[in-house]
Structures are given as structure tokens and as C-alpha cells.
Short mmCIF file of C-alpha atoms in Angstrom, two decimals:
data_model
loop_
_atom_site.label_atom_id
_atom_site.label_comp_id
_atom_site.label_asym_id
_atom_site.label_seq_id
_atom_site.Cartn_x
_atom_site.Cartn_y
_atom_site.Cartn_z
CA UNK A 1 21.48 -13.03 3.23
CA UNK A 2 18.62 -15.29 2.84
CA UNK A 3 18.87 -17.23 6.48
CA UNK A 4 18.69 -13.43 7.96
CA UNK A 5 15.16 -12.83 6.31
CA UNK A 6 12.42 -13.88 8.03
CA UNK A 7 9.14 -14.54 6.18
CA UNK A 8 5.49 -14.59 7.86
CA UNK A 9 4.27 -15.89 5.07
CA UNK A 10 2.30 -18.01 7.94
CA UNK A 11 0.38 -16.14 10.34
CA UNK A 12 1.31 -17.46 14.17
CA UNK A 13 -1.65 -18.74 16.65
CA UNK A 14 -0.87 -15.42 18.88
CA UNK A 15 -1.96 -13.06 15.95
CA UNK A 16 -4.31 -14.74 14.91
CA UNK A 17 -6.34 -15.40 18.32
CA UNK A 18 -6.05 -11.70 19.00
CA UNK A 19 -9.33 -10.26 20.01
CA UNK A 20 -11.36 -8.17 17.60
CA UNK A 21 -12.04 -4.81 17.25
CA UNK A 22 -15.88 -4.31 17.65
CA UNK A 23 -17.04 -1.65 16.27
CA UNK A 24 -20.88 -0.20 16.69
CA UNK A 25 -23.28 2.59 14.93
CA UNK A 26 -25.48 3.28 17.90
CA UNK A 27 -29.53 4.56 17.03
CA UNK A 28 -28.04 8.04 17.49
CA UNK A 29 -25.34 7.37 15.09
CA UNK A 30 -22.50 7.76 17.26
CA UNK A 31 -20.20 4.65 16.85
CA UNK A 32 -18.15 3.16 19.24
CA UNK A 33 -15.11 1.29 18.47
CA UNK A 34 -13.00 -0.96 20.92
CA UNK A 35 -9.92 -3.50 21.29
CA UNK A 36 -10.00 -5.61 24.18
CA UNK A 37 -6.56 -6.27 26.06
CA UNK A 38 -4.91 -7.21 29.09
CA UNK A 39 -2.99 -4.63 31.84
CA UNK A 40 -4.44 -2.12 34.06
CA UNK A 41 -4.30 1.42 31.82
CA UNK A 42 -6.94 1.54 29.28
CA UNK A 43 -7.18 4.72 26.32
CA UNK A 44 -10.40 6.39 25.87
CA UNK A 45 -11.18 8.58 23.78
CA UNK A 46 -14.11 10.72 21.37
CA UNK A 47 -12.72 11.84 17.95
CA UNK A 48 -14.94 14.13 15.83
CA UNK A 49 -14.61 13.63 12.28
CA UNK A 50 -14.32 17.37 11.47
CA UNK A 51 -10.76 19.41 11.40
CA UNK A 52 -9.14 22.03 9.76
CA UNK A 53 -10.46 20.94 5.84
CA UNK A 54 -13.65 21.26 7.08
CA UNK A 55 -12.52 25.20 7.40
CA UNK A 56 -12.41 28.29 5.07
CA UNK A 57 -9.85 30.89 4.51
CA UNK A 58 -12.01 33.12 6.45
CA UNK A 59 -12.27 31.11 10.00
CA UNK A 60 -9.24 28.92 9.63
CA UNK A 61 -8.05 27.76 12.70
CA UNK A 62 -11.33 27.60 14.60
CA UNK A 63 -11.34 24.17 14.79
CA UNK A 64 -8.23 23.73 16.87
CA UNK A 65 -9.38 27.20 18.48
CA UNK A 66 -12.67 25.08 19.90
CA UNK A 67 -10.61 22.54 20.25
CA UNK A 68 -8.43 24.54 22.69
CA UNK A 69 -11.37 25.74 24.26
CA UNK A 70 -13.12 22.71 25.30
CA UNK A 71 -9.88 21.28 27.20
CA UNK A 72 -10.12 24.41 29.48
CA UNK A 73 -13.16 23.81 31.12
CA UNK A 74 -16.92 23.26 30.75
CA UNK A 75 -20.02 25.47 31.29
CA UNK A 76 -20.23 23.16 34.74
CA UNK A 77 -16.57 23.14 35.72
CA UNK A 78 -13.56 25.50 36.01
CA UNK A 79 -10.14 24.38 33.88
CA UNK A 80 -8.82 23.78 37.72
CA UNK A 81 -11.80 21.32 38.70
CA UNK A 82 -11.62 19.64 35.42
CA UNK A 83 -7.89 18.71 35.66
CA UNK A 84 -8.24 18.39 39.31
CA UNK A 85 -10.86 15.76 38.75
CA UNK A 86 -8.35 13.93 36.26
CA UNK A 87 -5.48 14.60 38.32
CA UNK A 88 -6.86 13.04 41.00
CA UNK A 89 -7.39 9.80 39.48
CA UNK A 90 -3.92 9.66 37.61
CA UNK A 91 -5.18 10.08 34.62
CA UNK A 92 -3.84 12.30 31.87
CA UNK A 93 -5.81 14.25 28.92
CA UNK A 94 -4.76 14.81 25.70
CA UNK A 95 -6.55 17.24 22.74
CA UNK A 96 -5.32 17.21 19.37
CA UNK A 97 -6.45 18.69 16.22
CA UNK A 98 -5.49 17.73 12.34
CA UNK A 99 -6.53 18.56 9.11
CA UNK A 100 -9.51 15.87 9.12
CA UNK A 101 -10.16 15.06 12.90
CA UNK A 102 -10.12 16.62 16.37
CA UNK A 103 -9.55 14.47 19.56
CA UNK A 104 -9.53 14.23 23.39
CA UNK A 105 -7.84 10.88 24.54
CA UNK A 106 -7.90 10.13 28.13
CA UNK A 107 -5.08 7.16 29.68
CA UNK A 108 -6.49 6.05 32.98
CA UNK A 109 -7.01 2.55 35.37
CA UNK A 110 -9.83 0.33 33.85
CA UNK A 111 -11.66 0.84 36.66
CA UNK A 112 -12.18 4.73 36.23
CA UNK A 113 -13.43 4.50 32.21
CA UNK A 114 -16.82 5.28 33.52
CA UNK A 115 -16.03 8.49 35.13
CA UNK A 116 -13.64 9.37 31.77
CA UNK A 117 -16.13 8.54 29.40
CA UNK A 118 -18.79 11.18 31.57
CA UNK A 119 -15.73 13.32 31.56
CA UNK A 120 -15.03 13.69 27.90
CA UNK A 121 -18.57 13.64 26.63
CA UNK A 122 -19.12 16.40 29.09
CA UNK A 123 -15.95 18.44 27.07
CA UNK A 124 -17.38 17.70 23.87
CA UNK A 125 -21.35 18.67 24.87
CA UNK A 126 -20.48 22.01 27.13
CA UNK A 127 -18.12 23.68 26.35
CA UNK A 128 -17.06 27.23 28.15
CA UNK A 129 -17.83 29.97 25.79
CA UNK A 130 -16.73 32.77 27.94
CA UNK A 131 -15.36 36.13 27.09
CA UNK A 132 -12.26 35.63 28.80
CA UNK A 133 -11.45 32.45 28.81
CA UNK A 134 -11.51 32.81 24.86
CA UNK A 135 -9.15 35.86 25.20
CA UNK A 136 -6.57 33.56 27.10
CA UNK A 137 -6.93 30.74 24.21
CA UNK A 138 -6.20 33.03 21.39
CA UNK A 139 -2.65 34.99 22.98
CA UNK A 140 -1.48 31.26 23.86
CA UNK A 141 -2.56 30.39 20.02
CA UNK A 142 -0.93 33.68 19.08
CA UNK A 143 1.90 32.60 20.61
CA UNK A 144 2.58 29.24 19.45
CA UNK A 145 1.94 30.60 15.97
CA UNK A 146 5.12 33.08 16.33
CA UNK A 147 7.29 30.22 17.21
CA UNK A 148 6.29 28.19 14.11
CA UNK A 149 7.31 31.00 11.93
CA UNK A 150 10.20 31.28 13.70
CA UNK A 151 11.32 27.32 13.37
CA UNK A 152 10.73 26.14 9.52
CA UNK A 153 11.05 22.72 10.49
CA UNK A 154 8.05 22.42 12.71
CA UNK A 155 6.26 24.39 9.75
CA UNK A 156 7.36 22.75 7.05
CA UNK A 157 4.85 20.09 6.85
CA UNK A 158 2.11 22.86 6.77
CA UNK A 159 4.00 24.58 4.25
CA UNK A 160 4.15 21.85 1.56
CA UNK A 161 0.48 21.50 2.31
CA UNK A 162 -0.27 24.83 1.42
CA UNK A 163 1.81 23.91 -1.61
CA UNK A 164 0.39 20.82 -2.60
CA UNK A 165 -3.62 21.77 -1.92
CA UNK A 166 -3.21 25.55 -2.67
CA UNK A 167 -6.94 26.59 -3.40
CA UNK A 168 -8.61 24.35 -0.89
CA UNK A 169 -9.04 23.43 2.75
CA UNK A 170 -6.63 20.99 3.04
CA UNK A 171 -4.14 24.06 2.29
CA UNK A 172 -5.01 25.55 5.47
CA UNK A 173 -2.92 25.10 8.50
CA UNK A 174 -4.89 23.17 11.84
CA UNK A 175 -3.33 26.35 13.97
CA UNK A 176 -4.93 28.61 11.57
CA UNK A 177 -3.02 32.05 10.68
CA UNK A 178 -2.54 34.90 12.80
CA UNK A 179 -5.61 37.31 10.99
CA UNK A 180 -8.17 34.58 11.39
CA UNK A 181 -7.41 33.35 15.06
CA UNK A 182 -7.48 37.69 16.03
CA UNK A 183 -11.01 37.35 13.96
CA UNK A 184 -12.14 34.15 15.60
CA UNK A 185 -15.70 35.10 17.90
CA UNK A 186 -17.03 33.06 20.44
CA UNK A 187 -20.32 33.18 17.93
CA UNK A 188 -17.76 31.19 15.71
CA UNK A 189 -16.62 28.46 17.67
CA UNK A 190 -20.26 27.77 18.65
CA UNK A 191 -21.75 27.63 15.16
CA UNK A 192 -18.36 25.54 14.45
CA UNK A 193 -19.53 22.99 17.08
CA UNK A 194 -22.76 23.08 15.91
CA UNK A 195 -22.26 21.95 12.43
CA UNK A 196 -19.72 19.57 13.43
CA UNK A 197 -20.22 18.12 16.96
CA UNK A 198 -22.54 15.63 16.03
CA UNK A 199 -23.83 12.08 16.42
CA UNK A 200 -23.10 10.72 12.88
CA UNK A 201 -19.74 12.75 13.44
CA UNK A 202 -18.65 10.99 16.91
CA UNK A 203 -16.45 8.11 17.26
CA UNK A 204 -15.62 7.24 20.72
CA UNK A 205 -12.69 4.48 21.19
CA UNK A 206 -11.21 1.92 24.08
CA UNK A 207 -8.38 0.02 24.21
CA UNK A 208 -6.46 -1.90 26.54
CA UNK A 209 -8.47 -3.52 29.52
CA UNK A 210 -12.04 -2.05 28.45
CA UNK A 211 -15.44 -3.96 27.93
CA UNK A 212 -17.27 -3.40 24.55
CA UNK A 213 -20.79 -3.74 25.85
CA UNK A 214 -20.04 -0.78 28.82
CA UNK A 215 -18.51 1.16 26.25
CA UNK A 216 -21.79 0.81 24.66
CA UNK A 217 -24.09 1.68 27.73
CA UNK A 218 -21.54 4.50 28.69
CA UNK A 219 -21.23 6.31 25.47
CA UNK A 220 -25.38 5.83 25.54
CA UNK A 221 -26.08 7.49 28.68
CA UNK A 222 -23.84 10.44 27.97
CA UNK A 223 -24.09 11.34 24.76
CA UNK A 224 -27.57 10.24 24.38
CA UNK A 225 -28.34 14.61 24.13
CA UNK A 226 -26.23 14.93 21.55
CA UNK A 227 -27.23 16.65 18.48
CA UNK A 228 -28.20 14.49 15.35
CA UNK A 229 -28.12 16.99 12.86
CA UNK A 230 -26.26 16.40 9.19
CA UNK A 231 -22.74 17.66 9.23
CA UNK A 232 -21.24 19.61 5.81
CA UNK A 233 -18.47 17.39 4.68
CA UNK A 234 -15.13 18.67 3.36
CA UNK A 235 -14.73 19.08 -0.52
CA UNK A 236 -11.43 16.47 -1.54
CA UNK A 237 -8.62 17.79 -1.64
CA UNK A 238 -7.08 18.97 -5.22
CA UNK A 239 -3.12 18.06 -5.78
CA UNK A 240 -1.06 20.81 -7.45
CA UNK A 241 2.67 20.28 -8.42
CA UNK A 242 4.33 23.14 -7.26
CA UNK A 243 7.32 24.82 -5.64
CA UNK A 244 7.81 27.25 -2.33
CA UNK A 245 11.55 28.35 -2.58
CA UNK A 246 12.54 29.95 0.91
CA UNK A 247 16.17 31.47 0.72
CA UNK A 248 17.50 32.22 3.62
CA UNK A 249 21.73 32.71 3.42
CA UNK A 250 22.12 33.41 7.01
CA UNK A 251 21.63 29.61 7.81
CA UNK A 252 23.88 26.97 6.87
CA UNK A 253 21.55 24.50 6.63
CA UNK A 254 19.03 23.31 3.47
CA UNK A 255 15.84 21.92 4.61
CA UNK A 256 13.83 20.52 1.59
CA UNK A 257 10.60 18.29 0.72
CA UNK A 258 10.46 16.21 -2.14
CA UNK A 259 6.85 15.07 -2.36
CA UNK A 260 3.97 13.84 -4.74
CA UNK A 261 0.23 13.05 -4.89
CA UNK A 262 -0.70 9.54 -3.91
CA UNK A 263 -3.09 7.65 -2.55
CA UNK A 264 -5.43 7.89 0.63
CA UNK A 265 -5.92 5.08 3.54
CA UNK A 266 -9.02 3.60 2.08
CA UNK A 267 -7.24 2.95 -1.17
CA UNK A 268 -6.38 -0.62 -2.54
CA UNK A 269 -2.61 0.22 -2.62
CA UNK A 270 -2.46 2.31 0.82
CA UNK A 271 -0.32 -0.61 2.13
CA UNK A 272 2.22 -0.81 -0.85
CA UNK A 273 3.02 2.70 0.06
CA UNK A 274 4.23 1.68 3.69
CA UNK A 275 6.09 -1.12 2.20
CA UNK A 276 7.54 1.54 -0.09
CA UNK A 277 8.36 3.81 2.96
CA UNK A 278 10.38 1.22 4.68
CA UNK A 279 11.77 1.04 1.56
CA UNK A 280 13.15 4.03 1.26
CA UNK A 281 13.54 4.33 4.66
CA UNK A 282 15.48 6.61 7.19
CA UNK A 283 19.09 7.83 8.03
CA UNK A 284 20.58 9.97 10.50
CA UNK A 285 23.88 10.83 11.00
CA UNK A 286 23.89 10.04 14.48
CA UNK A 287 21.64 6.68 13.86
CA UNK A 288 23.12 3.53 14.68
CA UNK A 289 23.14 2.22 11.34
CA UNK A 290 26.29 4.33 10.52
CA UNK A 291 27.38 3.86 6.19
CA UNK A 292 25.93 0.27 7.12
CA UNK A 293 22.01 0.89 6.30
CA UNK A 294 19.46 -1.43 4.60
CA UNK A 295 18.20 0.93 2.53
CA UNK A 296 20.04 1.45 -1.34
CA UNK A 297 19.17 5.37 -0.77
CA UNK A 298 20.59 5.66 2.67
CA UNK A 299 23.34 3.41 1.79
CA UNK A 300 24.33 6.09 -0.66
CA UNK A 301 23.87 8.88 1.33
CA UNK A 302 25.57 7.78 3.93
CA UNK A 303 28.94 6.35 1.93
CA UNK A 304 28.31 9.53 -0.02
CA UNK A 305 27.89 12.27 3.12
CA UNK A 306 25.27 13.68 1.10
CA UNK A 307 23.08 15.35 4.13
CA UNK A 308 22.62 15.38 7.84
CA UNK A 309 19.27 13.05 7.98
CA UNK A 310 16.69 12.25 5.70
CA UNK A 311 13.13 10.68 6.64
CA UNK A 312 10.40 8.94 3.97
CA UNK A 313 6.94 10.57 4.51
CA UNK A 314 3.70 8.93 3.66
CA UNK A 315 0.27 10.71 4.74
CA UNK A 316 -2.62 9.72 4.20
CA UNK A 317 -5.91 11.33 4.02
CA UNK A 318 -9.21 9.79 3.36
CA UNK A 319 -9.00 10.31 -0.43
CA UNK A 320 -5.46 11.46 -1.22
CA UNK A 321 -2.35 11.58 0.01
CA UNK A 322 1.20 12.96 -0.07
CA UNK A 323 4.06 10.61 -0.25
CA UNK A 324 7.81 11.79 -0.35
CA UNK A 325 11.08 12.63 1.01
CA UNK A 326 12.45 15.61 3.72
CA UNK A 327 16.07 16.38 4.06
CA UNK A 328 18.81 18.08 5.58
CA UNK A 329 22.04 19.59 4.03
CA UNK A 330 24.53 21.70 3.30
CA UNK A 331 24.21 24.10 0.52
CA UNK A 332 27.43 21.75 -1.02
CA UNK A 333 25.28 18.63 -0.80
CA UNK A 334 21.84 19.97 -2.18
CA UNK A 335 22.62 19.24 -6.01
CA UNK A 336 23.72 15.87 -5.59
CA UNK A 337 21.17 15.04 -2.65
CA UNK A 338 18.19 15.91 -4.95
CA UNK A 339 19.22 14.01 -7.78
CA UNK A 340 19.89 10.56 -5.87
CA UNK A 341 16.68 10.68 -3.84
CA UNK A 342 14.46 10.86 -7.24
CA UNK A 343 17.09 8.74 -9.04
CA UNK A 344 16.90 6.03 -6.27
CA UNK A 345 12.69 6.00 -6.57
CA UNK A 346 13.15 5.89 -10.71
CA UNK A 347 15.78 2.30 -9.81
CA UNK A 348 13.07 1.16 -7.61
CA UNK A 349 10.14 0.65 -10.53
CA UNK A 350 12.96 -1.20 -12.49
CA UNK A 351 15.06 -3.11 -9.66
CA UNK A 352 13.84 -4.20 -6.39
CA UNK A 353 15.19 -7.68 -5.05
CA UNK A 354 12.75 -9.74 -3.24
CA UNK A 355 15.24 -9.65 0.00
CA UNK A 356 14.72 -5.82 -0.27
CA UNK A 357 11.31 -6.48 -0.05
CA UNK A 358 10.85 -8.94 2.44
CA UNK A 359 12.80 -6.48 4.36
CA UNK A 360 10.84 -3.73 4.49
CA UNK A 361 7.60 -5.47 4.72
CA UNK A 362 9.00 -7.63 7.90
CA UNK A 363 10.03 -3.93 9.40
CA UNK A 364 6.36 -2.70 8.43
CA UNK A 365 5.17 -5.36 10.66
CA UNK A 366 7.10 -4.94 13.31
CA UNK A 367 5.64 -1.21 13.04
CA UNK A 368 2.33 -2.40 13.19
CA UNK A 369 2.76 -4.86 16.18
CA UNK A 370 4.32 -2.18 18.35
CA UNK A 371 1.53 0.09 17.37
CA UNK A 372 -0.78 -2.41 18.62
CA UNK A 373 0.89 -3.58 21.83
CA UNK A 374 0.73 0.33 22.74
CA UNK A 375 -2.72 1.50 23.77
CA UNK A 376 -2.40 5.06 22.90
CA UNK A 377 -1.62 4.50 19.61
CA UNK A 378 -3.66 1.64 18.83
CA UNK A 379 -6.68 3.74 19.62
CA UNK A 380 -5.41 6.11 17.35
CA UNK A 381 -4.86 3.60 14.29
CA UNK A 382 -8.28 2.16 15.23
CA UNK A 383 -9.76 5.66 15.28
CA UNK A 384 -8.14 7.12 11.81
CA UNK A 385 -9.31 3.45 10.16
CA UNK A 386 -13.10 3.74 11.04
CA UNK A 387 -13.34 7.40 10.44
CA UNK A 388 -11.42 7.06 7.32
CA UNK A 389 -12.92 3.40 5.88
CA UNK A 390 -15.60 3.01 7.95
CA UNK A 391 -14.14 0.18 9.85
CA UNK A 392 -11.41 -1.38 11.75
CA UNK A 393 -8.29 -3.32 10.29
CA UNK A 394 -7.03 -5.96 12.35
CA UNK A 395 -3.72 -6.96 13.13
CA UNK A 396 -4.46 -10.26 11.21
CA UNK A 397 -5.91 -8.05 8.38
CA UNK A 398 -3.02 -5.57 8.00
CA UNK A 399 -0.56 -8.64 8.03
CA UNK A 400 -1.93 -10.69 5.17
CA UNK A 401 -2.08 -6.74 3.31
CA UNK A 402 1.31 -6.76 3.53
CA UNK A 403 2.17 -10.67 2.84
CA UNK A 404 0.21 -10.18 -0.28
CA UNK A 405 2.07 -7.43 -1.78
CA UNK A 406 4.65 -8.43 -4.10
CA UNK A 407 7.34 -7.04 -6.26
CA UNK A 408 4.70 -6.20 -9.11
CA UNK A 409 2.53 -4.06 -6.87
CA UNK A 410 5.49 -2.13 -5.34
CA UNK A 411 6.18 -1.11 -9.49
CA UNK A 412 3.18 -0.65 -9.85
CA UNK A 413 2.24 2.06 -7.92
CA UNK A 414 6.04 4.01 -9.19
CA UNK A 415 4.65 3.85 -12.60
CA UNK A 416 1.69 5.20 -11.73
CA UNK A 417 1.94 7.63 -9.19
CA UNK A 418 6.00 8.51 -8.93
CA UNK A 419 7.10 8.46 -12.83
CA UNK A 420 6.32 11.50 -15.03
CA UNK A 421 4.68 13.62 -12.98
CA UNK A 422 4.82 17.13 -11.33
CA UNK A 423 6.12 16.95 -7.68
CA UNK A 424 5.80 19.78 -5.22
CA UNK A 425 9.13 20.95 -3.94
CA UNK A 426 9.55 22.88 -0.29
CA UNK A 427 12.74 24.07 0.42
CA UNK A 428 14.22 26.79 3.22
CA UNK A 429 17.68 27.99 3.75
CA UNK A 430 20.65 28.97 1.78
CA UNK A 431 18.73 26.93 -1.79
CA UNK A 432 20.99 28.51 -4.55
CA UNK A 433 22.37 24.87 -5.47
CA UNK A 434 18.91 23.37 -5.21
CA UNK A 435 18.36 22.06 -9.40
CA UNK A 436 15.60 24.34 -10.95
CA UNK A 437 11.85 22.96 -10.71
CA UNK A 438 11.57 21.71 -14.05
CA UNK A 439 15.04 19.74 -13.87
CA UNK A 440 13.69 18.08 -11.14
CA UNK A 441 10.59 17.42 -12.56
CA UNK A 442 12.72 15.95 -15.84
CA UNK A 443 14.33 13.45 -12.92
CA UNK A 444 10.92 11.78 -12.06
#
């Protein structure tokens, strides 16, 4: 087993002669944050550090409402010129909202960042506000809503959310809830942008073939009206162990979420919780591994036939985080399912072999180089790091992270944060076999 297990204990020249990320606080206080690389198709793109937590139960959902808003057009240019204007220079435009950001990313040649970068400050700064144009926003919000309700799965993320944070914003669902988005008044999404929409809020981010210093003078002459006023920031958000039970008979199929509160991405042991996700790891059914998987836990499900698929979760806010298991199974399965998934995290904080983890951190970096190698997502990582910690970690950086962890730290953190404590538990579908709350708190 040992001449199988590769160990870069040794960083190699082509790591660590990768370019920087740069990273600047502009007078205004927007920052700008880039990663130089070779090709021809750069990412650009302005996150806001403001998303649904920064919401109340009263106008939840108005942040991916604006959101929605802003991609349709600006007070200077109809939804068909804007994507005309993109179209036209093959570029493609992307808006997403989460719980603690909002983003429009833009893929295009290196040669067209200027025009992008007046582009997407020109979403963010003038936004269309009119009458109708909000009507058409809210029935295709409407809309999407329904089909959520109607497909747990695609839900059930939000649902152990409003489970785990019940009380606060980080409860509340980005797409908001169907009496809030009817509510939702243009007067709303402008005081929204207002608050939020700032300088000291803005983080605009290149990668792939793109200059720092004309990031610098772009993001300077367009933004340079932007407001500089002092945005509210979100209260933390407040763990609760806690169970939603969702029987359903009709359906043969048990959907469940194991999960507990952990740590957040600025956090000294954010890393040992990837290493424990690979860990733990994946398994399908149809995956290629078959009953031969690396993991103990899939290993045994899979010998076992104890579900359909299972995938380890880890995510992490800026102070907190939720860290656990979903499944799929029959209603035969459930029982047995439950108890090795929180028996297999109890062996862990006892018995862990160093090949195990060697394993799992060699698969976490091969995660994080083919996050990096892809410019779409390495403007993402880069833009989650600096809003969250105020900076950007390297490739170099996040490989000694996880060459330093050892079999101590990985223990560590499943006496601390996975042993003896209350998890919250989201199920959906026929759940009369799922073990009763407090036997599956006993198991932890």
C-alpha cells in the first residue's frame, strides 16, 4: 500500500513559482484581487459582500431579487442591448446569489476585460428599477420557487439551514419565500442596494490572462462614483441542534442530512475539515469505484447496499459552519444507514491510519490544483478567501495547510466538534425507520 501513496511532503518548483495573487484596498475602499495566468479567456468579476444573512424575515429574498434585477438591464441599456453587447464579444455572464455574497462573473478574451469591467460596474451602479421589468423578475422568482417545493433535493440544503440557524438570517433561504418576494417593492431593492452596494463592500476579481495594475486603473475609473457609505453587517449565525422530519409514504425513497456545527473558513482548523471530507468521502451506486472504495464508510456501504449515494458536506461561512453527511435510501436501509455513518465518524477520533490520511489529503490537493488550473473557479476561491479572511490563500499556502495536518489534528477537531453533541437531522420521504432524534444524538 505504501509505494501507491504519494507524499508532497516537498513542494515542486512549478507550485511554488506560481504567480501571486495581488490583492489591493483602493482609496475608495473597493479592493481588487487578481491571479495572473497564461491562455486567452480571462474571469472577471465584482462580488458584493452582502447576501441573504444580511436579510430579515420581512424582505427575505431581496437580495437575489436585486440581484435578478441588475442582470436584466441598466437604467442606460435594455436586457437585449446588454446581452447583445456580451454576446457579441463571446462572452458569457453569470449572477449568483448566496447566503453571504452576491456575484456577476463575466468569461471573456483578455483583450475585452476593459469593456467587461465597464460592463459589470455599470450592472452594479444602475440598475433598472422599472415597474415592469420588476413584475417579470418576481413571476420567474415565483416560479422557480414552486419547483423547489416541488423537488426536496434541490431544497434540502435550505431546509437544514432553516434547521440549523432557526431564529436568524442565515435561516433564510437566498430565493426568499413566496410572501416576501409578492411583498418585495422596487423602494426595497433600492434601499437594499443602498445599504449594501458599496465601496468597502466591493471586491472585483481577474484571473487567467489579466494584468493587476489595469485591473487597478479599470476598477478606478468605473467605480470611482460609487458610494462609500458604511454597510450594516450580518449578526453570526447561532447553531441549533434540531430535527425537520418530512414523511412522505408515496415515495420510495429516504433523503436525509446528518449534520453539525463546525467551523468557518477563517478558522485555524478550516483545512482539517476538508481533509476530513475526503475522508469520509463519496459513493454512488453508479460510481466507478463499485464495493472497491477508499473510504472505510463507503466501503461499508457499498459491501453492505446500505443506500443509493451518499456525499460528505462541509460549508463554510465566515464564522461557522455546517459539516455532515446527505443520503439516499430505502425505507429498509435507513436504520442501519444512520447508525454506520455516525458510527464510522465516532472510529475516526480513535482509528485513522496514516495511509488513510495521506490519502485524503493527496485527493484534497488534487481538488485544489484543479480548482486553480480552472479560471472560473479560481476566481471564486480567491473571491470567498478575501471576503471571508481578508486575503488570498495561495496554492503554495493551502498545500503546506494540508502537509501540516496530522493524525492529532484530524482527532482533534472529532472530539471537539463531532463527539457529544446535538446534530440537526433533515430527512424527507417514507422516514418511519429513521432512529428517533435522541438515539441518534446517543450515537455521536
Amino acid at each position: 500500500m505504501q509505494n501507491y501513496i504519494r507524499s508532497y511532503s516537498t513542494l515542486p518548483s512549478y507550485l511554488v513559482n506560481t504567480p501571486p495573487t495581488k490583492v489591493t484596498i483602493l482609496p475608495s475602499g473597493v479592493k481588487v484581487a487578481s491571479a495572473s495566468g497564461s491562455g486567452e479567456i480571462a474571469t472577471v468579476g465584482i462580488w458584493i459582500d452582502a447576501g441573504s444573512s444580511n436579510e430579515t424575515e420581512f424582505n427575505s429574498g431581496v437580495a437575489n431579487f436585486l440581484q435578478s434585477v441588475a442582470l436584466r438591464g441598466t437604467s442606460q441599456k435594455s436586457k437585449q442591448q446588454l446581452y447583445k453587447e456580451i454576446e457579441n464579444i463571446g462572452a458569457s455572464l453569470i449572477g449568483n446569489t448566496t447566503r453571504e455574497y452576491t456575484s456577476f462573473v463575466v468569461q471573456s478574451s483578455k483583450s475585452d476585460v476593459p469593456h467587461i469591467i465597464q460592463i459589470l460596474s455599470e450592472i452594479v451602479k444602475n440598475t433598472n428599477f422599472k415597474e415592469d421589468q420588476i413584475e417579470r423578475i418576481r413571476t420567474l422568482i415565483l416560479k422557480k420557487q414552486q419547483y423547489l417545493r416541488s423537488t426536496i433535493e434541490d431544497s434540502m440544503i435550505d431546509i437544514v439551514h432553516s434547521a440549523a440557524y432557526q431564529g436568524t438570517s442565515y435561516a433564510l433561504a437566498p430565493i426568499g419565500e413566496p410572501s416576501t418576494v409578492k411583498a418585495i417593492k422596487a423602494a426595497d431593492l433600492v434601499d437594499f442596494q443602498k445599504q449594501h452596494y458599496v465601496s468597502s463592500n466591493i471586491l472585483v476579481v481577474g484571473t487567467g490572462p489579466v494584468i493587476h495594475d489595469q485591473l487597478l486603473s479599470l476598477t478606478s475609473n468605473n467605480l470611482y462614483d460609487i458610494s462609500t457609505a458604511t454597510p450594516n453587517q450580518p449578526p453570526s449565525p447561532q447553531y441549533m441542534g434540531s430535527e425537520i422530519r418530512i414523511r412522505d409514504d408515496t415515495i420510495r425513497v429516504v433523503k436525509t442530512f446528518f449534520g453539525y456545527d463546525v467551523v468557518g473558513r477563517e478558522h485555524a482548523h478550516h483545512y482539517s475539515f476538508l481533509v476530513l471530507q475526503k475522508l469520509l468521502s463519496n459513493w454512488s451506486r453508479n460510481g466507478y469505484s463499485g464495493i472497491y472504495p477508499s473510504s472505510r464508510l463507503a466501503e461499508t456501504i457499498a459491501l453492505e447496499k446500505l443506500c443509493y449515494e451518499y456525499r460528505t458536506v462541509y460549508i463554510p461561512y465566515r464564522k461557522s459552519g455546517l459539516f455532515g453527511v446527505y443520503s439516499e435510501t430505502g425505507t429498509d436501509n435507513i436504520e442501519d444507514l444512520t447508525y454506520e455513518i455516525f458510527n464510522e465518524i465516532q472510529k475516526f477520533s480513535t482509528y485513522i491510519t496514516s495511509h488513510e490520511l495521506t490519502r485524503a489529503k493527496n485527493q484534497l490537493k488534487g481538488e485544489v490544483l484543479t480548482r486553480y488550473l480552472n479560471s472560473s473557479l479560481s476566481a471564486s476561491d480567491i473571491a470567498e478567501s478575501v471576503l471571508h479572511t481578508g486575503r488570498a490563500i495561495s496554492v503554495v499556502e493551502a498545500f503546506s495547510r494540508i502537509d501540516a495536518i496530522e493524525l492529532s489534528d484530524i482527532q482533534s477537531v472529532l472530539d471537539t466538534y463531532l463527539t457529544d453533541v446535538d446534530p440537526v437531522v433533515v430527512s424527507h420521504g417514507p422516514t418511519e425507520n429513521l432512529p428517533d432524534y435522541n438515539i441518534i444524538r446517543g450515537w455521536t
